[in-house]
CSV table of C-alpha atoms in Angstrom, one decimal:
chain,number,residue,atom,x,y,z
A,1,MET,CA,-31.4,25.6,39.4
A,2,GLN,CA,-29.0,27.9,37.7
A,3,VAL,CA,-27.1,26.6,34.7
A,4,THR,CA,-23.7,28.0,33.9
A,5,ARG,CA,-22.3,27.8,30.4
A,6,GLN,CA,-18.6,27.3,29.9
A,7,ARG,CA,-16.4,27.3,26.8
A,8,LEU,CA,-14.1,24.4,26.3
A,9,LEU,CA,-10.8,25.5,24.7
A,10,LEU,CA,-9.1,23.1,22.3
A,11,GLY,CA,-6.0,25.1,21.5
A,12,PRO,CA,-3.0,24.5,19.3
A,13,GLY,CA,-1.0,21.4,19.9
A,14,ARG,CA,-4.1,19.2,20.6
A,15,ALA,CA,-3.8,15.8,18.8
A,16,VAL,CA,-5.7,15.5,15.5
A,17,GLY,CA,-8.8,13.3,15.7
A,18,SER,CA,-12.1,13.1,17.5
A,19,ARG,CA,-12.8,13.7,21.2
A,20,SER,CA,-15.8,12.9,23.2
A,21,ILE,CA,-16.9,15.7,25.7
A,22,VAL,CA,-19.3,15.1,28.5
A,23,ALA,CA,-20.6,17.7,31.0
A,24,THR,CA,-21.1,16.3,34.5
A,25,TYR,CA,-23.0,17.8,37.5
A,26,ALA,CA,-22.2,16.2,40.8
A,27,GLY,CA,-25.5,17.2,42.4
A,28,ASP,CA,-26.3,19.1,45.6
A,29,ALA,CA,-28.9,19.0,48.4
A,30,ASN,CA,-31.7,20.0,46.0
A,31,ASN,CA,-30.6,18.5,42.7
A,32,ALA,CA,-29.7,15.0,41.6
A,33,PRO,CA,-26.4,14.3,39.8
A,34,ASN,CA,-26.6,14.3,36.0
A,35,SER,CA,-24.5,14.1,32.9
A,36,SER,CA,-25.0,15.4,29.4
A,37,ALA,CA,-25.1,13.3,26.2
A,38,PRO,CA,-21.6,13.0,24.7
A,39,LEU,CA,-20.6,15.7,22.3
A,40,THR,CA,-18.0,14.8,19.6
A,41,GLN,CA,-15.4,17.4,18.9
A,42,ILE,CA,-13.4,16.9,15.7
A,43,ILE,CA,-9.8,18.4,15.7
A,44,ASN,CA,-8.6,18.9,12.2
A,45,PRO,CA,-4.9,19.3,11.1
A,46,VAL,CA,-3.7,22.8,10.3
A,47,PRO,CA,-3.9,23.3,6.5
A,48,GLY,CA,-0.5,22.6,4.9
A,49,THR,CA,1.0,20.7,7.9
A,50,THR,CA,0.2,17.1,6.8
A,51,LEU,CA,3.3,15.3,5.6
A,52,VAL,CA,3.0,13.2,2.5
A,53,ASN,CA,3.8,9.5,2.8
A,54,GLY,CA,4.7,9.9,6.5
A,55,GLY,CA,4.4,6.1,6.9
A,56,PHE,CA,6.6,5.2,3.9
A,57,GLU,CA,4.0,2.9,2.4
A,58,THR,CA,4.6,4.2,-1.1
A,59,PRO,CA,6.0,2.6,-3.3
A,60,ALA,CA,4.5,-0.7,-2.1
A,61,LEU,CA,7.4,-3.1,-2.1
A,62,GLY,CA,7.1,-6.9,-2.4
A,63,ASN,CA,7.4,-9.1,0.7
A,64,GLY,CA,10.9,-8.6,2.2
A,65,GLY,CA,11.8,-5.9,-0.4
A,66,TYR,CA,13.9,-2.8,0.0
A,67,GLN,CA,14.9,0.1,-2.3
A,68,TYR,CA,17.6,2.7,-2.1
A,69,GLN,CA,16.7,6.2,-3.3
A,70,PRO,CA,13.2,5.5,-4.4
A,71,ALA,CA,11.2,8.0,-6.3
A,72,VAL,CA,8.2,8.5,-4.0
A,73,PRO,CA,5.5,11.1,-3.3
A,74,GLY,CA,6.7,13.6,-0.7
A,75,TRP,CA,10.2,12.5,0.2
A,76,VAL,CA,13.5,12.9,-1.6
A,77,PHE,CA,16.1,10.3,-0.6
A,78,ASN,CA,19.8,10.4,-1.4
A,79,SER,CA,21.8,7.3,-2.3
A,80,GLN,CA,22.3,6.2,1.3
A,81,ALA,CA,18.6,6.2,2.2
A,82,GLY,CA,15.5,4.4,1.1
A,83,ILE,CA,12.5,2.3,2.1
A,84,GLN,CA,12.3,-1.3,3.3
A,85,ARG,CA,9.4,-3.7,4.0
A,86,ASN,CA,8.8,-6.0,7.0
A,87,GLY,CA,10.9,-9.1,6.6
A,88,SER,CA,13.7,-7.6,4.5
A,89,ALA,CA,17.3,-8.4,4.8
A,90,TRP,CA,17.7,-5.2,6.9
A,91,GLY,CA,16.3,-7.1,9.9
A,92,ALA,CA,14.3,-4.2,11.2
A,93,ALA,CA,11.6,-4.6,13.8
A,94,THR,CA,8.0,-4.7,12.5
A,95,ALA,CA,6.9,-1.4,11.2
A,96,PRO,CA,4.8,0.4,13.8
A,97,GLU,CA,2.6,1.9,11.1
A,98,GLY,CA,1.7,-0.2,8.1
A,99,GLN,CA,4.3,-2.6,6.6
A,100,GLN,CA,7.2,-0.3,5.6
A,101,THR,CA,9.8,2.1,7.1
A,102,ALA,CA,12.5,4.4,5.8
A,103,PHE,CA,16.1,3.6,6.5
A,104,LEU,CA,19.2,5.9,6.7
A,105,GLN,CA,22.5,4.1,6.4
A,106,GLY,CA,26.0,5.2,7.2
A,107,ALA,CA,27.4,8.7,6.9
A,108,ASN,CA,25.6,11.4,4.9
A,109,ALA,CA,22.3,9.5,4.5
A,110,GLN,CA,19.4,12.0,4.0
A,111,MET,CA,15.7,12.2,3.3
A,112,ALA,CA,13.8,15.5,3.0
A,113,GLN,CA,10.3,16.8,2.3
A,114,THR,CA,9.3,20.3,1.3
A,115,LEU,CA,6.1,21.7,2.8
A,116,ASP,CA,4.0,24.8,2.3
A,117,LEU,CA,3.4,25.9,6.0
A,118,PRO,CA,1.4,28.6,7.7
A,119,ALA,CA,3.5,30.8,10.0
A,120,GLY,CA,3.7,29.2,13.4
A,121,THR,CA,5.6,27.0,15.8
A,122,TYR,CA,5.9,23.2,15.1
A,123,ARG,CA,7.6,20.0,16.2
A,124,VAL,CA,8.3,16.7,14.5
A,125,SER,CA,7.4,13.3,15.9
A,126,PHE,CA,8.5,9.9,14.5
A,127,ASP,CA,9.1,6.3,15.5
A,128,ALA,CA,12.8,5.2,15.2
A,129,ALA,CA,14.8,2.1,15.8
A,130,ARG,CA,18.4,1.1,15.3
A,131,ARG,CA,19.7,-1.8,13.2
A,132,ALA,CA,21.0,-4.8,15.2
A,133,TYR,CA,23.8,-5.3,12.7
A,134,GLY,CA,26.5,-2.6,12.4
A,135,GLY,CA,27.9,-2.1,15.9
A,136,GLY,CA,26.4,1.1,17.0
A,137,VAL,CA,23.7,3.8,17.1
A,138,GLN,CA,23.1,6.1,14.1
A,139,PRO,CA,21.8,9.5,15.4
A,140,LEU,CA,19.6,11.6,13.2
A,141,GLN,CA,19.8,15.4,12.9
A,142,LEU,CA,16.6,17.0,12.0
A,143,SER,CA,16.7,20.4,10.3
A,144,ILE,CA,14.4,23.0,8.7
A,145,ASP,CA,15.8,24.9,5.8
A,146,GLY,CA,19.2,23.8,6.7
A,147,ASN,CA,19.0,25.0,10.4
A,148,ALA,CA,19.3,22.2,13.0
A,149,ILE,CA,16.2,21.4,15.1
A,150,GLY,CA,17.7,20.8,18.5
A,151,ALA,CA,20.3,18.1,19.1
A,152,PRO,CA,20.6,14.8,17.2
A,153,ILE,CA,18.1,12.1,18.2
A,154,SER,CA,19.5,8.6,18.9
A,155,PRO,CA,17.3,5.5,18.9
A,156,ALA,CA,18.3,3.5,22.0
A,157,SER,CA,16.9,0.1,20.9
A,158,THR,CA,16.3,-2.2,18.0
A,159,ALA,CA,12.6,-1.8,19.0
A,160,PHE,CA,10.7,1.2,17.7
A,161,ALA,CA,10.1,4.1,20.1
A,162,ARG,CA,8.5,7.5,19.7
A,163,HIS,CA,10.7,10.5,19.5
A,164,THR,CA,9.8,14.2,19.4
A,165,SER,CA,12.0,17.0,18.2
A,166,ALA,CA,12.6,20.4,19.8
A,167,SER,CA,10.1,23.0,18.6
A,168,PHE,CA,10.9,25.4,15.8
A,169,THR,CA,9.2,28.5,14.3
A,170,VAL,CA,8.8,29.4,10.7
A,171,SER,CA,7.2,32.2,8.6
A,172,ALA,CA,4.5,31.4,6.1
A,173,GLY,CA,5.8,29.7,2.9
A,174,SER,CA,7.8,26.8,1.6
A,175,HIS,CA,10.1,25.0,4.0
A,176,THR,CA,12.2,21.9,3.8
A,177,LEU,CA,12.3,19.3,6.6
A,178,ARG,CA,15.4,17.0,6.5
A,179,PHE,CA,16.5,13.9,8.4
A,180,ALA,CA,20.3,13.3,8.1
A,181,THR,CA,22.7,10.8,9.8
A,182,THR,CA,25.6,12.1,11.9
A,183,TYR,CA,27.8,9.1,12.6
A,184,ASP,CA,30.5,8.1,10.1
A,185,SER,CA,30.1,4.3,9.9
A,186,GLY,CA,29.4,2.3,6.7
A,187,ASP,CA,26.7,0.1,8.0
A,188,THR,CA,25.2,1.8,11.1
A,189,THR,CA,21.6,2.4,10.3
A,190,THR,CA,18.4,3.9,11.7
A,191,PHE,CA,14.9,3.0,10.7
A,192,VAL,CA,12.2,5.7,10.7
A,193,ASP,CA,8.4,5.4,10.5
A,194,ALA,CA,5.1,7.4,11.2
A,195,VAL,CA,6.5,10.9,10.8
A,196,THR,CA,4.1,13.6,11.8
A,197,LEU,CA,4.4,17.4,11.9
A,198,ASP,CA,2.5,18.9,14.9
A,199,ALA,CA,1.4,22.6,14.9
A,200,LEU,CA,1.9,24.1,18.4
A,201,ALA,CA,0.9,27.7,17.8
A,202,GLY,CA,0.0,30.1,15.1
A,203,PRO,CA,1.5,33.5,14.5
């Protein structure tokens, strides 16, 4: 029986984590079907692409707590943005990751994080939900170094849903990722959680 070796390609954009790979032979008139033992393939993040505090679990707030403009690892919030914990007066849906989320309220709310990135193409993914109180949807404009990443993203529901930005390309070095509100309303708020930066391709 002839055995053919093949290379399995796990290219850019594959989700970080472990994958189980099994080689299967269907059999033929002379050979019985067979399968290999599972091989575990670990896919690691590209160095420098991991966001700090992407789940907003720091600082750990007390039950039902919230804080405007907290001093936290990774993110810089302005006075219209912050972090809230499940059960807070904001009335957000339960955080999809951990127990806390970010909130961006009204016009000109912003949060940003500066990253040291390898040259390449990226996209941002995050969970978002709108606030039941306030009478509308608060879209978020993502930007990199002040340049818009696609169109504003609007959460359609008070339940959290996953959103993915348009792709963008950067040179190697320091870059600032920013979330900013776009709707001029005093109480219209969007909650954000589980922010990830995904590398799609290298230079």
